XYZ file of C-alpha atoms in Angstrom:
331
model
C 140.528 105.450 144.534
C 138.698 102.424 145.844
C 135.853 100.638 144.071
C 133.364 101.887 146.690
C 134.555 105.474 146.310
C 134.278 105.238 142.539
C 130.772 103.781 142.808
C 129.744 106.540 145.218
C 131.017 109.243 142.874
C 129.162 107.670 139.961
C 125.942 107.573 141.988
C 126.307 111.212 143.029
C 127.057 112.190 139.435
C 123.956 110.368 138.215
C 121.772 111.983 140.876
C 123.089 115.426 139.951
C 122.281 114.815 136.288
C 118.745 113.686 137.151
C 118.092 116.758 139.292
C 119.704 119.054 136.724
C 117.440 117.696 133.990
C 114.228 117.881 135.980
C 111.998 120.359 134.133
C 110.645 123.428 135.859
C 106.931 123.450 136.693
C 104.768 124.985 133.986
C 103.593 128.403 135.202
C 99.856 128.573 134.487
C 97.014 131.058 134.483
C 93.789 129.071 134.208
C 90.773 130.759 132.560
C 87.448 128.916 132.882
C 83.693 129.350 132.392
C 83.030 126.915 135.262
C 79.272 126.489 135.937
C 77.466 125.490 132.768
C 79.458 122.278 132.513
C 81.495 120.222 134.937
C 84.422 119.154 132.784
C 85.933 122.380 134.154
C 85.984 120.695 137.578
C 87.850 117.762 136.071
C 90.270 120.176 134.417
C 90.949 121.921 137.726
C 91.496 118.553 139.397
C 94.109 117.716 136.753
C 95.797 121.071 137.200
C 96.066 120.635 140.971
C 97.276 117.059 140.537
C 100.052 118.344 138.297
C 100.870 121.042 140.848
C 101.136 118.413 143.599
C 103.477 116.418 141.356
C 105.700 119.436 140.800
C 104.747 119.691 137.122
C 102.690 122.886 137.319
C 102.617 126.134 139.259
C 99.170 127.742 139.379
C 99.586 131.524 139.262
C 95.899 132.455 139.095
C 92.447 131.012 138.413
C 90.071 133.273 136.503
C 86.445 133.045 135.371
C 85.186 134.256 131.988
C 81.614 133.607 133.166
C 79.739 136.148 135.286
C 77.288 133.611 136.770
C 77.062 133.908 140.553
C 78.576 130.520 141.443
C 81.778 130.799 139.422
C 84.250 132.480 141.796
C 83.002 130.546 144.863
C 83.263 127.271 142.897
C 86.862 128.023 141.940
C 87.551 128.849 145.581
C 86.072 125.509 146.695
C 88.355 123.552 144.350
C 91.475 125.558 145.211
C 90.761 125.185 148.929
C 90.106 121.444 148.665
C 93.504 120.955 147.078
C 95.209 123.000 149.771
C 95.763 126.182 147.772
C 93.209 128.696 149.051
C 95.711 131.506 148.458
C 95.641 131.249 144.658
C 94.286 134.569 143.314
C 90.817 134.359 141.804
C 89.617 136.722 139.109
C 86.381 137.170 137.203
C 84.965 139.243 134.396
C 83.026 142.158 135.856
C 80.825 142.394 132.778
C 77.194 141.320 132.934
C 77.776 138.795 130.152
C 78.642 136.037 129.419
C 76.430 134.747 132.220
C 75.762 131.020 131.891
C 74.060 129.271 134.800
C 74.571 125.908 136.480
C 71.270 124.227 135.704
C 72.299 120.889 137.208
C 72.957 122.570 140.584
C 76.243 120.766 141.203
C 78.055 124.081 141.783
C 75.491 125.258 144.313
C 75.797 121.910 146.121
C 79.570 121.938 146.528
C 79.564 125.618 147.527
C 77.097 124.801 150.301
C 79.073 121.765 151.488
C 82.764 122.669 151.277
C 84.921 125.469 152.766
C 86.017 128.392 150.598
C 87.295 131.928 151.093
C 85.588 133.657 148.186
C 81.898 133.719 149.045
C 80.700 135.758 146.059
C 81.936 137.062 142.733
C 82.194 140.550 144.208
C 85.161 139.384 146.279
C 87.100 138.224 143.222
C 89.538 140.495 141.399
C 88.573 141.968 138.047
C 89.939 139.588 135.426
C 92.107 141.899 133.313
C 93.619 143.580 136.358
C 94.603 140.175 137.747
C 96.046 139.078 134.404
C 98.147 142.220 134.166
C 99.295 142.026 137.783
C 100.414 138.414 137.452
C 101.991 138.702 134.017
C 103.977 141.811 134.922
C 105.829 139.933 137.682
C 106.725 136.830 135.662
C 109.874 136.108 133.629
C 109.640 136.756 129.927
C 107.946 134.057 127.785
C 107.301 131.921 130.870
C 103.518 131.804 131.348
C 101.148 129.281 129.794
C 97.543 130.451 129.664
C 94.986 127.636 129.636
C 91.596 128.793 128.379
C 88.660 126.395 128.721
C 85.870 128.924 128.529
C 84.900 132.062 126.660
C 87.460 134.448 125.164
C 86.029 137.489 126.947
C 88.924 137.999 129.353
C 91.628 137.343 126.780
C 90.167 139.831 124.294
C 89.893 142.438 127.029
C 93.473 141.711 128.098
C 94.768 142.295 124.559
C 92.899 145.619 124.426
C 94.002 146.803 127.873
C 96.119 149.965 128.218
C 99.186 150.557 130.357
C 98.414 150.687 134.077
C 100.052 150.596 137.505
C 101.270 147.047 136.891
C 102.976 147.578 133.540
C 103.738 150.346 131.055
C 103.050 147.900 128.247
C 99.779 147.621 126.392
C 97.907 144.374 126.751
C 99.102 142.869 123.489
C 102.687 143.923 124.272
C 102.464 142.399 127.746
C 101.133 139.113 126.384
C 103.823 138.975 123.699
C 106.534 139.617 126.299
C 105.379 137.343 129.117
C 103.250 134.527 127.657
C 104.888 131.420 126.243
C 101.743 129.919 124.712
C 97.976 129.779 124.870
C 96.359 126.343 125.114
C 92.616 126.403 124.599
C 89.699 124.016 124.432
C 87.940 125.762 121.601
C 86.622 125.493 118.054
C 86.120 122.337 116.035
C 86.212 120.829 112.600
C 82.914 119.563 111.270
C 82.135 116.692 108.883
C 82.855 118.992 105.933
C 86.425 119.405 107.196
C 86.083 123.180 107.371
C 83.319 124.644 109.519
C 81.974 124.160 113.014
C 80.016 126.061 115.652
C 81.581 125.452 119.079
C 80.200 126.747 122.399
C 83.317 128.395 123.841
C 83.805 130.333 120.632
C 80.240 131.346 119.773
C 79.031 132.498 123.223
C 81.159 135.643 122.886
C 81.903 135.614 119.179
C 83.259 139.160 119.070
C 85.909 138.357 121.681
C 86.745 135.102 119.933
C 87.322 136.978 116.677
C 89.739 139.362 118.386
C 91.747 136.606 120.065
C 91.922 134.315 117.024
C 93.027 137.251 114.852
C 95.407 139.058 117.177
C 96.878 136.697 119.787
C 100.666 137.195 119.509
C 102.043 133.895 120.878
C 101.804 130.245 119.760
C 98.308 128.793 120.170
C 97.346 125.146 120.710
C 93.702 124.192 120.188
C 91.939 121.113 121.502
C 88.851 121.029 119.319
C 85.351 119.838 120.139
C 85.773 116.463 118.447
C 88.765 115.594 120.656
C 87.160 115.865 124.099
C 83.835 114.648 122.738
C 85.218 111.130 122.324
C 86.992 110.935 125.715
C 84.501 109.965 128.433
C 85.347 110.212 132.144
C 83.657 110.363 135.526
C 82.112 106.937 136.077
C 85.224 105.396 137.631
C 85.604 108.538 139.751
C 82.104 108.468 141.228
C 82.320 104.719 141.915
C 85.654 104.995 143.725
C 84.720 104.408 147.379
C 88.177 105.423 148.606
C 87.387 108.995 147.614
C 85.206 110.646 150.238
C 84.228 114.277 150.870
C 85.518 115.437 147.506
C 83.909 118.348 145.635
C 85.306 116.873 142.421
C 83.535 113.557 142.971
C 80.371 115.297 144.191
C 80.174 117.573 141.146
C 80.437 114.641 138.748
C 78.078 112.446 140.754
C 75.355 115.082 140.957
C 75.598 116.034 137.295
C 75.925 112.508 135.908
C 72.988 111.347 138.033
C 70.765 114.224 136.905
C 71.700 113.529 133.298
C 71.075 109.781 133.794
C 74.517 109.397 132.265
C 76.065 105.962 132.788
C 78.962 106.221 130.315
C 80.775 109.376 131.438
C 81.104 113.044 130.561
C 82.947 114.353 127.519
C 86.414 115.478 128.630
C 86.827 118.656 126.623
C 88.565 120.868 129.170
C 90.744 118.135 130.643
C 92.463 117.618 127.278
C 93.631 121.238 127.265
C 95.190 120.923 130.722
C 96.821 117.587 129.916
C 98.380 119.008 126.753
C 99.424 122.301 128.333
C 101.372 120.597 131.119
C 102.713 117.413 129.540
C 102.614 118.207 125.848
C 100.805 116.200 123.192
C 102.745 112.935 123.394
C 101.938 110.094 123.648
C 98.233 110.707 123.192
C 98.069 113.394 120.525
C 99.891 114.978 117.632
C 99.419 118.376 115.984
C 98.052 119.566 112.687
C 98.929 123.099 111.592
C 96.097 125.277 110.343
C 94.494 128.674 110.556
C 90.936 129.625 111.469
C 88.622 132.485 110.716
C 85.825 133.214 113.205
C 82.629 134.442 111.584
C 80.336 137.006 113.224
C 78.021 134.262 114.483
C 80.928 132.423 116.154
C 81.237 129.697 113.525
C 84.866 128.797 112.880
C 86.175 128.212 109.374
C 89.427 126.364 108.669
C 91.563 128.330 106.208
C 95.066 127.767 104.828
C 97.865 128.647 107.224
C 100.039 127.405 110.059
C 99.145 129.799 112.861
C 97.475 127.266 115.172
C 98.519 123.824 116.339
C 95.382 121.678 116.354
C 95.264 118.421 118.309
C 94.792 115.081 116.568
C 94.466 111.604 118.079
C 97.442 109.268 118.256
C 96.074 106.908 120.924
C 92.530 105.615 121.319
C 90.091 107.808 123.289
C 89.514 105.056 125.894
C 93.212 104.932 126.693
C 93.375 108.711 127.063
C 90.258 108.630 129.251
C 91.953 106.247 131.702
C 94.960 108.531 132.004
C 92.791 111.610 132.519
C 90.490 109.961 135.051
C 93.457 108.677 137.039
C 94.578 112.282 137.433
C 91.035 113.427 138.217
C 90.987 110.988 141.162
C 94.160 112.484 142.635
C 93.716 113.275 146.315
C 95.174 116.442 147.836
C 98.696 116.206 149.186
C 98.741 116.238 152.967
C 100.193 119.479 154.246
C 102.802 119.324 157.027
């Protein structure tokens, strides 16, 4: 065999190894309360950026918030990133219903194309969860929750239906690999905290924290609080006609915020798709949710709780770079 032939075989062998080792995209159901805050928009931008990079596959996007802009807002973001076909679900309960006081959601709905014009056109959340999960391989789905636990509690309590003979908790245990959630927090006392995503629907939070049958990763309040993003995004003149940029610009301007928005929800997406390294590590703990939604750290190892490894400013740069990702051009 000649030198050139040997070199060619080595190159082909190396290429085959690289392709063989390439990880599969993370299959994701994204559950959000998008409206009351706009870090959800940043989180969706990250998720679509990862999908464009082949690192994530978005199975469904679901709202835990009944406010009228939520399903259309999700549709705007999915459409902007070239994925208008992603199923959209929403809780059909009257509450939680948290509005968009800064009007950024109303603005991007009025400006950008979207298929879902109202929440009534979206699929009921639990039905969509069950439909999607029933068709997926076992222990393959990562659920990212960056809102209230309403849908997840209802999913656990759901009975067998046309999609699956399994109960909700059985279906989750069979199909879900892990739950990654922006939720809870640890206060100055090292034990207690009252965090928005948990206390808005405290009863549902109690059910999920007590009964969720798969591994759970929590990005607590104090993690995203220290990571500020959005200023570089809104000052990037190469980004035009972007609902992501518009949402941040409108909200930051109304807040007279010149330092950036806390990146709570983005940290959950980053961790769910790429894992904690190099930015975070985990601490093992357990949590009890009180009736008022306050969380209490108790002994145990049930939850993996994020801790900083790198400085918040460094993490912010990585997150904002992904937030500024532009949609892949479709052929």
